[in-house]
Coordinates of C-alpha atoms in Angstrom, one line a residue:
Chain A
X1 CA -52.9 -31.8 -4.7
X2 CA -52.2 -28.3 -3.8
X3 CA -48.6 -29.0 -2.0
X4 CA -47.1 -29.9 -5.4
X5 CA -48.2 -27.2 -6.9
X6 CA -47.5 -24.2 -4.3
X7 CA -44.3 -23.9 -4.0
X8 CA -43.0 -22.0 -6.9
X9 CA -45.2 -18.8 -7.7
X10 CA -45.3 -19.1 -11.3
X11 CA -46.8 -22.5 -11.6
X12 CA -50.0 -23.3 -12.3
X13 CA -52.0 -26.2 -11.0
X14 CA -53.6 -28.7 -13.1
X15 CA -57.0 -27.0 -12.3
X16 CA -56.2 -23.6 -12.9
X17 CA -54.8 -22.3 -9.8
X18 CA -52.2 -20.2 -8.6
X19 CA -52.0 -21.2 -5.3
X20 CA -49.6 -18.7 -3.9
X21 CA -52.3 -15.7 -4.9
X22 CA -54.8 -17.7 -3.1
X23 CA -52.6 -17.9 0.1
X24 CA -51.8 -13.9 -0.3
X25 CA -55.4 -13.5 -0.3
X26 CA -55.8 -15.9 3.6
X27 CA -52.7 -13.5 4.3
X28 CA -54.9 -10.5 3.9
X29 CA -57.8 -11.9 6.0
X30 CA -55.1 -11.7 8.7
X31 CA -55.4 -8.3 8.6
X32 CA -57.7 -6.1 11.0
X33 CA -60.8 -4.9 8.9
X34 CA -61.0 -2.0 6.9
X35 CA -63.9 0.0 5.1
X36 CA -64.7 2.4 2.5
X37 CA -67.6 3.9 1.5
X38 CA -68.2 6.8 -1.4
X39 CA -70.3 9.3 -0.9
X40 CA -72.2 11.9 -2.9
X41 CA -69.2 14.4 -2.1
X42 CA -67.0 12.6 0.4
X43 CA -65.4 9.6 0.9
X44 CA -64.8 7.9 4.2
X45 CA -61.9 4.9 5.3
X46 CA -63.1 3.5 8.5
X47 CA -60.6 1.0 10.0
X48 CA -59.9 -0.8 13.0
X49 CA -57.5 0.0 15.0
X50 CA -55.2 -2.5 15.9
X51 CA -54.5 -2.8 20.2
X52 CA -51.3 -1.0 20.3
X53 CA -48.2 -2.7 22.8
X54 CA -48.0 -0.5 25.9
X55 CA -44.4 0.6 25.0
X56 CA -45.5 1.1 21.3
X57 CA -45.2 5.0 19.8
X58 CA -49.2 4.8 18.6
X59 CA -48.6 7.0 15.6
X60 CA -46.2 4.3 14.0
X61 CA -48.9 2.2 13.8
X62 CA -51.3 3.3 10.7
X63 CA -53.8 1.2 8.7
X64 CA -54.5 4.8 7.0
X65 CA -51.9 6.3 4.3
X66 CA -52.0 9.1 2.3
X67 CA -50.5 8.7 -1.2
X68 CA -50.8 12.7 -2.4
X69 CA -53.1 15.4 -1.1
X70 CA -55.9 14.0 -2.8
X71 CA -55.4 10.5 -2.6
X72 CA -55.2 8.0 0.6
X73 CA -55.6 4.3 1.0
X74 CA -56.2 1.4 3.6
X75 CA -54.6 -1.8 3.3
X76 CA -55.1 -5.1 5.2
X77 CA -52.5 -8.0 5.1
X78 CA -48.4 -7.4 5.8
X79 CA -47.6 -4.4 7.0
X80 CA -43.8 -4.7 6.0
X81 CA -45.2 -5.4 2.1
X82 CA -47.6 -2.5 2.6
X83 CA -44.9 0.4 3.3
X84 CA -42.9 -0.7 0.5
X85 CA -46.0 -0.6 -2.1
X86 CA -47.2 2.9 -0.4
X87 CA -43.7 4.4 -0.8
X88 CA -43.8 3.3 -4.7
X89 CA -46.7 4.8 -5.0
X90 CA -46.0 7.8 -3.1
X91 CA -43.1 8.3 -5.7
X92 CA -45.2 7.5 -8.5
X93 CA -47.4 10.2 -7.6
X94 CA -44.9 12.9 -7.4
X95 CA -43.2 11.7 -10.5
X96 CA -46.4 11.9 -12.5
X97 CA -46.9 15.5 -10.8
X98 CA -43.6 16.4 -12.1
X99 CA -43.4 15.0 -15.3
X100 CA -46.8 16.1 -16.5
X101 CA -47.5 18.8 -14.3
X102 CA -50.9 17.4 -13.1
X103 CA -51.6 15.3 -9.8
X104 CA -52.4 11.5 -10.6
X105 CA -55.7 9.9 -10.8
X106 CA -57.3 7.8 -8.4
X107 CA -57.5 5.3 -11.1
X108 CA -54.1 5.8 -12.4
X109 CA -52.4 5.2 -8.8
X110 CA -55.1 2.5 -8.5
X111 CA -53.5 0.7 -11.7
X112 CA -49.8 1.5 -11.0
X113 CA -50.2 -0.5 -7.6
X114 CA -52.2 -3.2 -8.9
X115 CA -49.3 -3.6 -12.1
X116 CA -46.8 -3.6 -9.7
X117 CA -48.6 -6.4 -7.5
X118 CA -49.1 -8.5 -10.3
X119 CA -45.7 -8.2 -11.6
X120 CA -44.9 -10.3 -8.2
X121 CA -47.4 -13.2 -9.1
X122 CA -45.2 -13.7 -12.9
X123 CA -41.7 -13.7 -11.2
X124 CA -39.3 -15.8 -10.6
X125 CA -38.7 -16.5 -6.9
X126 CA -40.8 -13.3 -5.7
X127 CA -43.6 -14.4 -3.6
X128 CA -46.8 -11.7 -4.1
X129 CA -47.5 -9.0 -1.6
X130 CA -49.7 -10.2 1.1
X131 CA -51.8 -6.8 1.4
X132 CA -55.6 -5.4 -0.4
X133 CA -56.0 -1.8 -0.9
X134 CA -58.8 0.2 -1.1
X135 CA -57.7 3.6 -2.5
X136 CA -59.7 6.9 -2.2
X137 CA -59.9 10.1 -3.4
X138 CA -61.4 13.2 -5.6
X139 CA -60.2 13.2 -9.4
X140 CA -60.0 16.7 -10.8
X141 CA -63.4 16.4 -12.0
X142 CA -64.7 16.2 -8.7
X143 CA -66.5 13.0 -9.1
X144 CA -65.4 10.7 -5.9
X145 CA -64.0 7.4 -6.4
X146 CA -63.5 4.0 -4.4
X147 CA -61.1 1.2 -5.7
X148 CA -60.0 -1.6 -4.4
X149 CA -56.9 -3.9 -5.1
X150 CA -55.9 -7.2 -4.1
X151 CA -52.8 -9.5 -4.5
X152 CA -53.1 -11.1 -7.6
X153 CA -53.1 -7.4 -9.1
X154 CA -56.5 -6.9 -10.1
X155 CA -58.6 -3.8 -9.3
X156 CA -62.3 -2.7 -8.9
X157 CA -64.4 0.2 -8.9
X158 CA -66.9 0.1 -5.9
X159 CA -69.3 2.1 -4.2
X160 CA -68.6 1.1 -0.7
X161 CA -66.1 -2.4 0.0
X162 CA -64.5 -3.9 3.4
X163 CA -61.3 -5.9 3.2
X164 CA -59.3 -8.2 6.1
X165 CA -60.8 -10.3 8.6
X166 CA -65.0 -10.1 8.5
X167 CA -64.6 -8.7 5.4
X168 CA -67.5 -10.7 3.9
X169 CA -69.8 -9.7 7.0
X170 CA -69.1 -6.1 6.5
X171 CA -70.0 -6.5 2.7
X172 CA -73.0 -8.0 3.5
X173 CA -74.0 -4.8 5.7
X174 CA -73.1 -2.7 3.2
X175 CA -74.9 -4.6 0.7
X176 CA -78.3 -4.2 3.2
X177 CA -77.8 -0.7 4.1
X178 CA -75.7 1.1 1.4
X179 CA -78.9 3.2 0.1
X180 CA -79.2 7.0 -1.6
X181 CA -80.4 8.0 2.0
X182 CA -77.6 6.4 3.6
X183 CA -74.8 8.9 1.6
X184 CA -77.5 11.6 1.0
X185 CA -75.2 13.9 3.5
X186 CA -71.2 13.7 4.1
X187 CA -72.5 12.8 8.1
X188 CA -74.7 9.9 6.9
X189 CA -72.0 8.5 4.7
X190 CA -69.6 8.6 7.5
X191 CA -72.4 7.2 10.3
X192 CA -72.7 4.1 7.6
X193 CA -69.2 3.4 7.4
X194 CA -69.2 3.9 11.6
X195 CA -71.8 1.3 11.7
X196 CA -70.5 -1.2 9.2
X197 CA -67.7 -1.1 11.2
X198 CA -69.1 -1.8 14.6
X199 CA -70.6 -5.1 13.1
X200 CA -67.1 -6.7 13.3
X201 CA -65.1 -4.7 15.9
X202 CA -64.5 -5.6 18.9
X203 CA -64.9 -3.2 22.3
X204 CA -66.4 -0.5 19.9
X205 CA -65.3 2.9 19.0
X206 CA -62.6 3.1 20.9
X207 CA -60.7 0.7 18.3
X208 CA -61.9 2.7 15.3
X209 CA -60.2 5.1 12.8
X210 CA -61.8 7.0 10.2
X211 CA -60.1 9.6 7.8
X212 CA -62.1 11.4 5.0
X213 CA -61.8 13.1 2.3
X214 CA -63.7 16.0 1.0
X215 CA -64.0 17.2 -2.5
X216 CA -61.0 20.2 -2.6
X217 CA -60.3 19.5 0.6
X218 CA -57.4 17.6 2.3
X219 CA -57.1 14.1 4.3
X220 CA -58.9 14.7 7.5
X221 CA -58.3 11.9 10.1
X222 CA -60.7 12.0 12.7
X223 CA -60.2 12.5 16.6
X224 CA -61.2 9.7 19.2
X225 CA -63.6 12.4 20.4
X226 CA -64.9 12.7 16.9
X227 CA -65.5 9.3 16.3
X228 CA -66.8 8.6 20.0
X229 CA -69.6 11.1 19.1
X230 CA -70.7 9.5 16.0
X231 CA -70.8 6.1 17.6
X232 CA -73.0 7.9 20.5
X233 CA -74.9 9.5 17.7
X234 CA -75.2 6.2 16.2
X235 CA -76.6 3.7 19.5
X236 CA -78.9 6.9 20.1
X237 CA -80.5 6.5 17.1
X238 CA -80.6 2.4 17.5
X239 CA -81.7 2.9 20.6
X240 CA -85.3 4.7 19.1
X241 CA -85.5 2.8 16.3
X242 CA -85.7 0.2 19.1
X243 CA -88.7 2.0 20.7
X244 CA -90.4 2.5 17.9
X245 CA -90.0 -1.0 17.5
X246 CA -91.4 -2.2 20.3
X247 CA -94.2 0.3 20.3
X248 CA -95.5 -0.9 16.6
X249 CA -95.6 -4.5 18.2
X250 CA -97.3 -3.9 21.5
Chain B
X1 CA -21.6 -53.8 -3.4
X2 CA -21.6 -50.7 -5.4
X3 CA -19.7 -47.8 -5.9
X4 CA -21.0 -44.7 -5.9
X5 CA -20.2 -41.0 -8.1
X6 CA -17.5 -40.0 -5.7
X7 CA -15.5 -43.3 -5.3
X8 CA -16.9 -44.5 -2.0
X9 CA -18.3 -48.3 -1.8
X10 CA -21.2 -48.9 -0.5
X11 CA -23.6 -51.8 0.5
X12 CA -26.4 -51.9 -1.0
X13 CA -29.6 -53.7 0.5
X14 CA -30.0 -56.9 -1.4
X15 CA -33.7 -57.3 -2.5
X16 CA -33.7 -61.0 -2.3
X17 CA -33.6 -60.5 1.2
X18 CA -31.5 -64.0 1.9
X19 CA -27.8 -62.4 2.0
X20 CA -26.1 -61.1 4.8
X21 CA -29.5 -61.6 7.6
X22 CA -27.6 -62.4 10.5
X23 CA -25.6 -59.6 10.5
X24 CA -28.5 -56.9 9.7
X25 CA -30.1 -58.4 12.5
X26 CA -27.3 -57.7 15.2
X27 CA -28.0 -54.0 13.6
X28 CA -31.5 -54.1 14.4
X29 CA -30.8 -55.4 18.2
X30 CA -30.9 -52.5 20.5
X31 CA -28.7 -51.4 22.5
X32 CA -29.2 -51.0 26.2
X33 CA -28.3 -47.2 25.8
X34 CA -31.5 -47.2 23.1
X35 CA -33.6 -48.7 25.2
X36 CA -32.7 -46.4 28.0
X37 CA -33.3 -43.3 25.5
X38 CA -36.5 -44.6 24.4
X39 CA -37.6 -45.2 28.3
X40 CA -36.9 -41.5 29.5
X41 CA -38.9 -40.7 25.6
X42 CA -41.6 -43.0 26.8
X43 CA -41.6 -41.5 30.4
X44 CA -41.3 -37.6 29.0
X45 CA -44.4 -37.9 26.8
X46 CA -46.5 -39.8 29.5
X47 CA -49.7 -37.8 30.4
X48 CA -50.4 -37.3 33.9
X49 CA -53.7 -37.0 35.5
X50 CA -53.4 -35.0 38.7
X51 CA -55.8 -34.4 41.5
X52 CA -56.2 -30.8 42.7
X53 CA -54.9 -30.1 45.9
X54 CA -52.4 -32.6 46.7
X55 CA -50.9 -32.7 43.2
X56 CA -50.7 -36.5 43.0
X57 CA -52.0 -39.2 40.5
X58 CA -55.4 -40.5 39.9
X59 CA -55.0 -44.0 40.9
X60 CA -58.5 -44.8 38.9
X61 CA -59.7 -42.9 35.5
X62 CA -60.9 -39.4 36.1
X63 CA -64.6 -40.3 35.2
X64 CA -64.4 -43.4 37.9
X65 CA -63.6 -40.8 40.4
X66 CA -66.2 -38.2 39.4
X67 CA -69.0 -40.0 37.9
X68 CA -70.7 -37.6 35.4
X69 CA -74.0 -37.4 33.1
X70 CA -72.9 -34.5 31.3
X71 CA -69.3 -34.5 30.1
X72 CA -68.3 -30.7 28.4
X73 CA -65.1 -31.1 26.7
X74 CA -63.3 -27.6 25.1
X75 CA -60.3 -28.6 23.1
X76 CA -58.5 -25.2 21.3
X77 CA -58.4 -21.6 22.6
X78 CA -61.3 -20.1 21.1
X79 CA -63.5 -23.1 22.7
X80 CA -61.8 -22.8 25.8
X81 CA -62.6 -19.1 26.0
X82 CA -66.3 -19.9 24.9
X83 CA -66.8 -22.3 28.1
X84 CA -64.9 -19.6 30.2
X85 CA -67.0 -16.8 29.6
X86 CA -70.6 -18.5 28.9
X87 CA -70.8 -21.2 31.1
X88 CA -67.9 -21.1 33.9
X89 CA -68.7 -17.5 34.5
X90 CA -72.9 -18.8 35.2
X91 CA -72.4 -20.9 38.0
X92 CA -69.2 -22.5 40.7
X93 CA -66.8 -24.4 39.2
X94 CA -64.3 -26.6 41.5
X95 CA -61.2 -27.8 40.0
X96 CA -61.3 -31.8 40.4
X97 CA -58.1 -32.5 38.2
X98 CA -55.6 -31.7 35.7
X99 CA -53.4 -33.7 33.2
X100 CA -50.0 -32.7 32.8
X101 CA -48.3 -34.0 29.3
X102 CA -45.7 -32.9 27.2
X103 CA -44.8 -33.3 23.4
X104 CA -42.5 -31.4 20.6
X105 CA -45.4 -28.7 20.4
X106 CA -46.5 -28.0 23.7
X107 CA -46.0 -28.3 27.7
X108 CA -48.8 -27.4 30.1
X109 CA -48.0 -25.1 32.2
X110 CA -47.8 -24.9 35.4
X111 CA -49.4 -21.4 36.7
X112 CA -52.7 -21.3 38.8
X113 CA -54.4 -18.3 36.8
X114 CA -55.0 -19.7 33.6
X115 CA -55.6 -17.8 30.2
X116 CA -56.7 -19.0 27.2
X117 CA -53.3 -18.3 25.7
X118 CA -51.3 -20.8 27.6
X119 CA -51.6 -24.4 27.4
X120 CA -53.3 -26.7 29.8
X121 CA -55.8 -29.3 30.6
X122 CA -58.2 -29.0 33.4
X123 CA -61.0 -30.2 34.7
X124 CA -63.5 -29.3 36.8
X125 CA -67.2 -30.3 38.0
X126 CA -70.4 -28.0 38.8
X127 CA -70.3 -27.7 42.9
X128 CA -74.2 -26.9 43.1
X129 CA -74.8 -30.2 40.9
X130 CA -71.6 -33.1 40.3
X131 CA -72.3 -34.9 37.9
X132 CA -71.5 -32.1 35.3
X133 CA -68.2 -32.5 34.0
X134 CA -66.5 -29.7 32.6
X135 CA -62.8 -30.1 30.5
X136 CA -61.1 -27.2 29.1
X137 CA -58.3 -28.2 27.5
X138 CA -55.6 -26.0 25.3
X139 CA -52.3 -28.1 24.6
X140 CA -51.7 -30.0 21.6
X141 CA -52.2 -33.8 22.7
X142 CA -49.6 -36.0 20.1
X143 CA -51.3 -38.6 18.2
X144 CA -49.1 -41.6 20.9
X145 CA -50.8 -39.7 23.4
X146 CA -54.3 -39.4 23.1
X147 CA -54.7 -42.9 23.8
X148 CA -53.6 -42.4 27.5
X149 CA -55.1 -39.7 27.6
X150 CA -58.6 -41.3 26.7
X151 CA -57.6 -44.4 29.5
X152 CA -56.7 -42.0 32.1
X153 CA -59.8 -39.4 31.4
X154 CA -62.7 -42.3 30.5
X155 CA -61.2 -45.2 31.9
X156 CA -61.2 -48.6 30.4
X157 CA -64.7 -49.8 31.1
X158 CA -67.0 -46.3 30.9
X159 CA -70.6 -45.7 31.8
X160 CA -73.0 -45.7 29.0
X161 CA -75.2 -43.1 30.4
X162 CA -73.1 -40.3 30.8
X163 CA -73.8 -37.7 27.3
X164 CA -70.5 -36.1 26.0
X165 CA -70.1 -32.9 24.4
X166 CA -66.7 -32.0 22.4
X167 CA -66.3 -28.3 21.0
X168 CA -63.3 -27.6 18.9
X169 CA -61.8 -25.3 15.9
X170 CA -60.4 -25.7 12.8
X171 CA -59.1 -23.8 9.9
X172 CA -61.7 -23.1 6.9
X173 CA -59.2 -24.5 4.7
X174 CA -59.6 -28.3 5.9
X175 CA -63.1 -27.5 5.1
X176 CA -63.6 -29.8 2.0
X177 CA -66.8 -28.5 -0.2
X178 CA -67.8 -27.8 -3.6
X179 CA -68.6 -24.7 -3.3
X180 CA -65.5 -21.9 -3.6
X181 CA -63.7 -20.8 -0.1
X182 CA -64.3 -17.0 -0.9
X183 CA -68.6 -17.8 -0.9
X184 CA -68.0 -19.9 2.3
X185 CA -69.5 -17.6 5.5
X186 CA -66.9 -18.3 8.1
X187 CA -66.9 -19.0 11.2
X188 CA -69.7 -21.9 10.6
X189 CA -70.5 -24.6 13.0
X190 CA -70.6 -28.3 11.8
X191 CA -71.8 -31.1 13.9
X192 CA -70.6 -34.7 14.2
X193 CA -72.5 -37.9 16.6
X194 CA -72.2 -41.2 17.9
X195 CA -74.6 -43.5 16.7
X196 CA -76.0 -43.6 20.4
X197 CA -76.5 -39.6 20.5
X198 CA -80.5 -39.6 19.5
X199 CA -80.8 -35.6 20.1
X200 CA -80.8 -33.5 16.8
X201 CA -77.6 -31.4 16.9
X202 CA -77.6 -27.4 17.1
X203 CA -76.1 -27.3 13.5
X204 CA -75.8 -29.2 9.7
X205 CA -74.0 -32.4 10.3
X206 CA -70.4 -32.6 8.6
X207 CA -70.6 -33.6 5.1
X208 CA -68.2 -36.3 3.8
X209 CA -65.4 -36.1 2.5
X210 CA -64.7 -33.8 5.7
X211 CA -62.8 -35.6 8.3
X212 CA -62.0 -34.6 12.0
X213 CA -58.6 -34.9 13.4
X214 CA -56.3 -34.9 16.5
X215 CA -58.2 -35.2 20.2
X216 CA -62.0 -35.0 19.1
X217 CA -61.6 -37.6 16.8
X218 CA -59.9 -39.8 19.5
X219 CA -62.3 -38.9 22.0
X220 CA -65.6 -39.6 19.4
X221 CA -63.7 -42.4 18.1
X222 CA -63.9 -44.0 21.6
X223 CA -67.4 -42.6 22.2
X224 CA -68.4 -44.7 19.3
X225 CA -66.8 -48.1 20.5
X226 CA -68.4 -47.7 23.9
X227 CA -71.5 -46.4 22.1
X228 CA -71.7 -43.3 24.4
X229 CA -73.9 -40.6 22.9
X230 CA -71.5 -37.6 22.0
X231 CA -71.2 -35.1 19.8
X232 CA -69.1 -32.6 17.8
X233 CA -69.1 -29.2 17.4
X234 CA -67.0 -27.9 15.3
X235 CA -66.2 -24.1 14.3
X236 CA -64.5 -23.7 11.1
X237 CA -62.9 -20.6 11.3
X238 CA -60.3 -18.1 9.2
X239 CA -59.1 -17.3 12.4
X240 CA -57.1 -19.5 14.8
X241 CA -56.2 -17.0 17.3
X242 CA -58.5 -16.5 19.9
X243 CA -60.9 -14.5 18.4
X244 CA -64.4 -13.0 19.5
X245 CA -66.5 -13.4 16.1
X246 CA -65.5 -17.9 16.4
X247 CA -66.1 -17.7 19.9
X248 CA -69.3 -16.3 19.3
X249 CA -69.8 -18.8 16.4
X250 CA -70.5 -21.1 19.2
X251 CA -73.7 -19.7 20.2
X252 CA -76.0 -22.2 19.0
X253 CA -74.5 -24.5 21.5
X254 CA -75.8 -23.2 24.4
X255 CA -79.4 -24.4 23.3
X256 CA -78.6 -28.1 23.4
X257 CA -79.8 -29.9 26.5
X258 CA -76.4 -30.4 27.5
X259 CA -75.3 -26.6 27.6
X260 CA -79.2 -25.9 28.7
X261 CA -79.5 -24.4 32.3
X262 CA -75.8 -24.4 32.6
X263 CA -75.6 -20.2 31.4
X264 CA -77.4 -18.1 33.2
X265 CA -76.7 -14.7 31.9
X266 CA -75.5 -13.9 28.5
X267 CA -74.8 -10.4 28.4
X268 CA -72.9 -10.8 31.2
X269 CA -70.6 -13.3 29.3
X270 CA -70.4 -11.4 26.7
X271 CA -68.8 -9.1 28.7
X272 CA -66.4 -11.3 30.2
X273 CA -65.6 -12.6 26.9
X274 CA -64.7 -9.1 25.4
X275 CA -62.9 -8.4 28.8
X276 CA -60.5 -12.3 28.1
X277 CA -60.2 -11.1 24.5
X278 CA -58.4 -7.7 25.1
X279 CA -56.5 -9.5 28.3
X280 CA -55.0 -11.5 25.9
X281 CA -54.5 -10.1 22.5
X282 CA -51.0 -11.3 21.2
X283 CA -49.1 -8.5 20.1
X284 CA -48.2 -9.0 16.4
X285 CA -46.8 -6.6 14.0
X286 CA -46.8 -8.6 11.2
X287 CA -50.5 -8.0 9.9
X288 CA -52.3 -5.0 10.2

């Protein structure tokens, strides 16, 4: 049933679907994994970090993007359909900066890029954009926020949510272990979205990246020396909740 | 006769089926040049079975050469890669054949260091203990094909007491279920047996209306007929690629009394399999 009924975007199928927004979505599970938590006063991307070709210029290759000082996003899917939404919405955000003299809202970039990917799934002959966002950043009111987008245009507020391939594993680790204590510090919130990733990636920390954001403060992207320590940090600490383990048994 | 929009006359096919036989017949006759083209297509997509040194045909089937109890058959990358690192890594392996066949999709290759990226068809048997019979196969084998390939591999006449064990892949979306594809936890392992196969599987057997296709269908297909206990495993996956998290998926495996004794050390596989997967990532700069 679904061949006759995926090949033009704006048909429906007799049951509902829209097959072509349900193939952007397998697109996206293409994509490496990605991860964002919110904290009490930070919030953390964690991705992973596609193997890079040996002739390849590393910094060309970015699953992190900032949008405006106070704004950056992750995507998972195309990469071509990805720079052309960032750079609308890097315009957008400097548009709204100029025309009403006050930096846009997480939510408000959050809703431009999830109008503008829904626009694709009600055209004629435009096929949707193949990527999920999850968008970060500090509002002027200094409460943190977490959105997510995907490519039939809708968008979510979450508290922590992993997109790409695993996604659903990751979720279900951060359904477990996203707890007051885990975000009661900026270094807990990070170690969680650390360990979330680690459930999925392959070869360890050496194929993570993590930026942050801190409330007033700018995108911070994190060395490989930074992120190496966390994930020491982090097998320490399994390591003695091992022991104890073992201990409480014997 | 009819004529058509743009002036042309044309014969049209006449239903009744009476008119004008003869002559449609002489049509039909090939001609020695088509029978020529479809010898060299018959002899292009023959399959091969090679023995290893010497690189000459199998006069008999494979299994009439090397009699086996335990038959281990990989078909797909990520299956391969699983019998790679778990069990070929646990023990010696000697290469006793290979089948050579080619089709629109594929051609084996011909290279001695194999990697789960290229395709190929191998098999091999366990030098401490024979009658283990391992098949790691990654090429597409064409629908015209897979009967030779079963005749040359099993042989026309096989023994009943060998026990065959198929591992293969397939894409969540063939994965027919009630339930919605978002709520499904890929990769998941689904089991399918031969009537004769009396062990309880590793996994859930495949629910119907789920269907198996292309070579482990063929090769369970023929297990059936000869009632030969064998059975299916088989990984749905979102990923086809060779891909750690499905290779893994195949854990459960290794507890069957077929796989049982074969893998010695599984961190150590691990390892290797980690160390295959970064070997051989495809560079892609589509999806990121």
């Amino acid at each position: 049933m679904a061949s006759r009924y995926d090949r033009a975007i704006t048909v429906f199928s007799p049951d509902g679907h829209l097959f072509q927004v349900e193939y952007a979505q397998e697109a996206v599970k293409k994509g490496s994994t990605a991860v964002g938590i919110r904290g009490t006063d930070i919030v953390v991307l964690g991705v992973e970090k596609k193997s890079v070709a040996k002739l390849q210029d590393e910094r060309t290759v970015r699953k992190i993007c900032a949008l405006d000082d106070h704004v950056c996003m992750a995507f998972a899917g195309l990469t071509a359909d990805a720079r052309v939404v960032i750079n609308r919405a890097r315009v957008e955000c400097q548009s709204h900066k100029l025309t009403v003299e006050d930096p846009v809202t997480v939510e408000y970039i959050t809703r431009f890029i999830a109008t503008l990917k829904q626009k694709y799934t009600q055209s004629n002959g435009r096929r949707p954009f193949g990527i999920s966002a999850l968008i970060v950043g500090f509002d002027d009111d200094g409460i943190p926020r977490l959105y997510q987008t995907d490519p039939s245009g809708t968008y979510h507020a979450w508290k922590a949510n992993a997109i790409g391939r695993s996604a659903k594993t990751v979720r279900e680790f951060l359904e477990k272990n996203y707890t007051e204590d885990a975000i009661a510090n900026d270094n807990e919130a990070i170690k969680l979205a650390i360990r979330a990733l680690l459930e999925v990636v392959q070869s360890g920390g050496k194929n993570i990246e993590l930026a942050i954001i801190r409330r007033n403060q700018p995108l911070k992207m994190f060395s490989a020396k930074e992120i190496e320590l966390q994930v020491n940090e982090i097998e320490k600490e399994k390591e003695e909740a091992e022991k104890k383990k073992s201990k409480k048994t014997a | 006769m009819a004529a058509t929009f743009f002036g042309e006359v044309v014969k049209t096919p006449c239903r009744a089926g009476t008119e004008d036989e003869e002559e449609e017949e002489e049509g039909r006759r090939e001609t020695p040049e088509d029978r020529e083209v479809r010898r060299q297509l018959a002899r292009k997509r023959e399959v091969r079975l090679l023995r290893r040194q010497t690189k000459t045909s199998l006069d008999v089937s494979l299994l009439e050469k090397y009699p086996c109890s335990k038959f281990i058959i990989a078909i797909g990358n990520n299956a391969v890669a699983f019998l790679s690192s778990f069990v070929m890594s646990s023990g010696v392996w000697e290469e006793v054949g290979c089948a050579k066949l080619w089709n629109e999709w594929c051609r084996t290759t011909d290279t001695t260091h194999l990697s789960p990226a290229e395709a190929f068809c191998v098999f091999y048997h366990l030098k401490s203990n024979p009658s283990v019979l391992l098949c790691q196969c990654s090429c597409y084998v064409a629908e015209d094909q897979q009967f030779q390939w079963l005749e040359k591999v099993f042989g026309s006449c096989p023994k009943k007491s060998m026990q065959v064990t198929v591992l293969t892949c397939r894409h969540v979306t063939d994965y027919k279920t009630s339930e919605p594809t978002s709520s499904l936890r890929t990769p998941f392992l689904k089991a399918l047996k031969t009537q004769s196969f009396r062990e309880s599987p590793c996994c859930s057997l495949l629910e119907q209306p789920n269907i198996v296709h292309d070579l482990p269908a063929a090769v369970l297909g023929y297990c059936q007929v000869w009632k030969i206990p064998a059975v299916l495993y088989l990984c749905y996956t979102d990923v086809m690629k060779l891909d750690l998290i499905t290779v893994e998926a195949f854990k459960p495996v290794l507890s069957s009394r077929s796989l049982k004794g074969l893998v010695k050390n599984i961190p150590q596989s691990t390892e290797i399999l980690k160390k295959l997967m970064t070997t051989n990532e495809i560079q892609s700069n589509i999806y990121t």
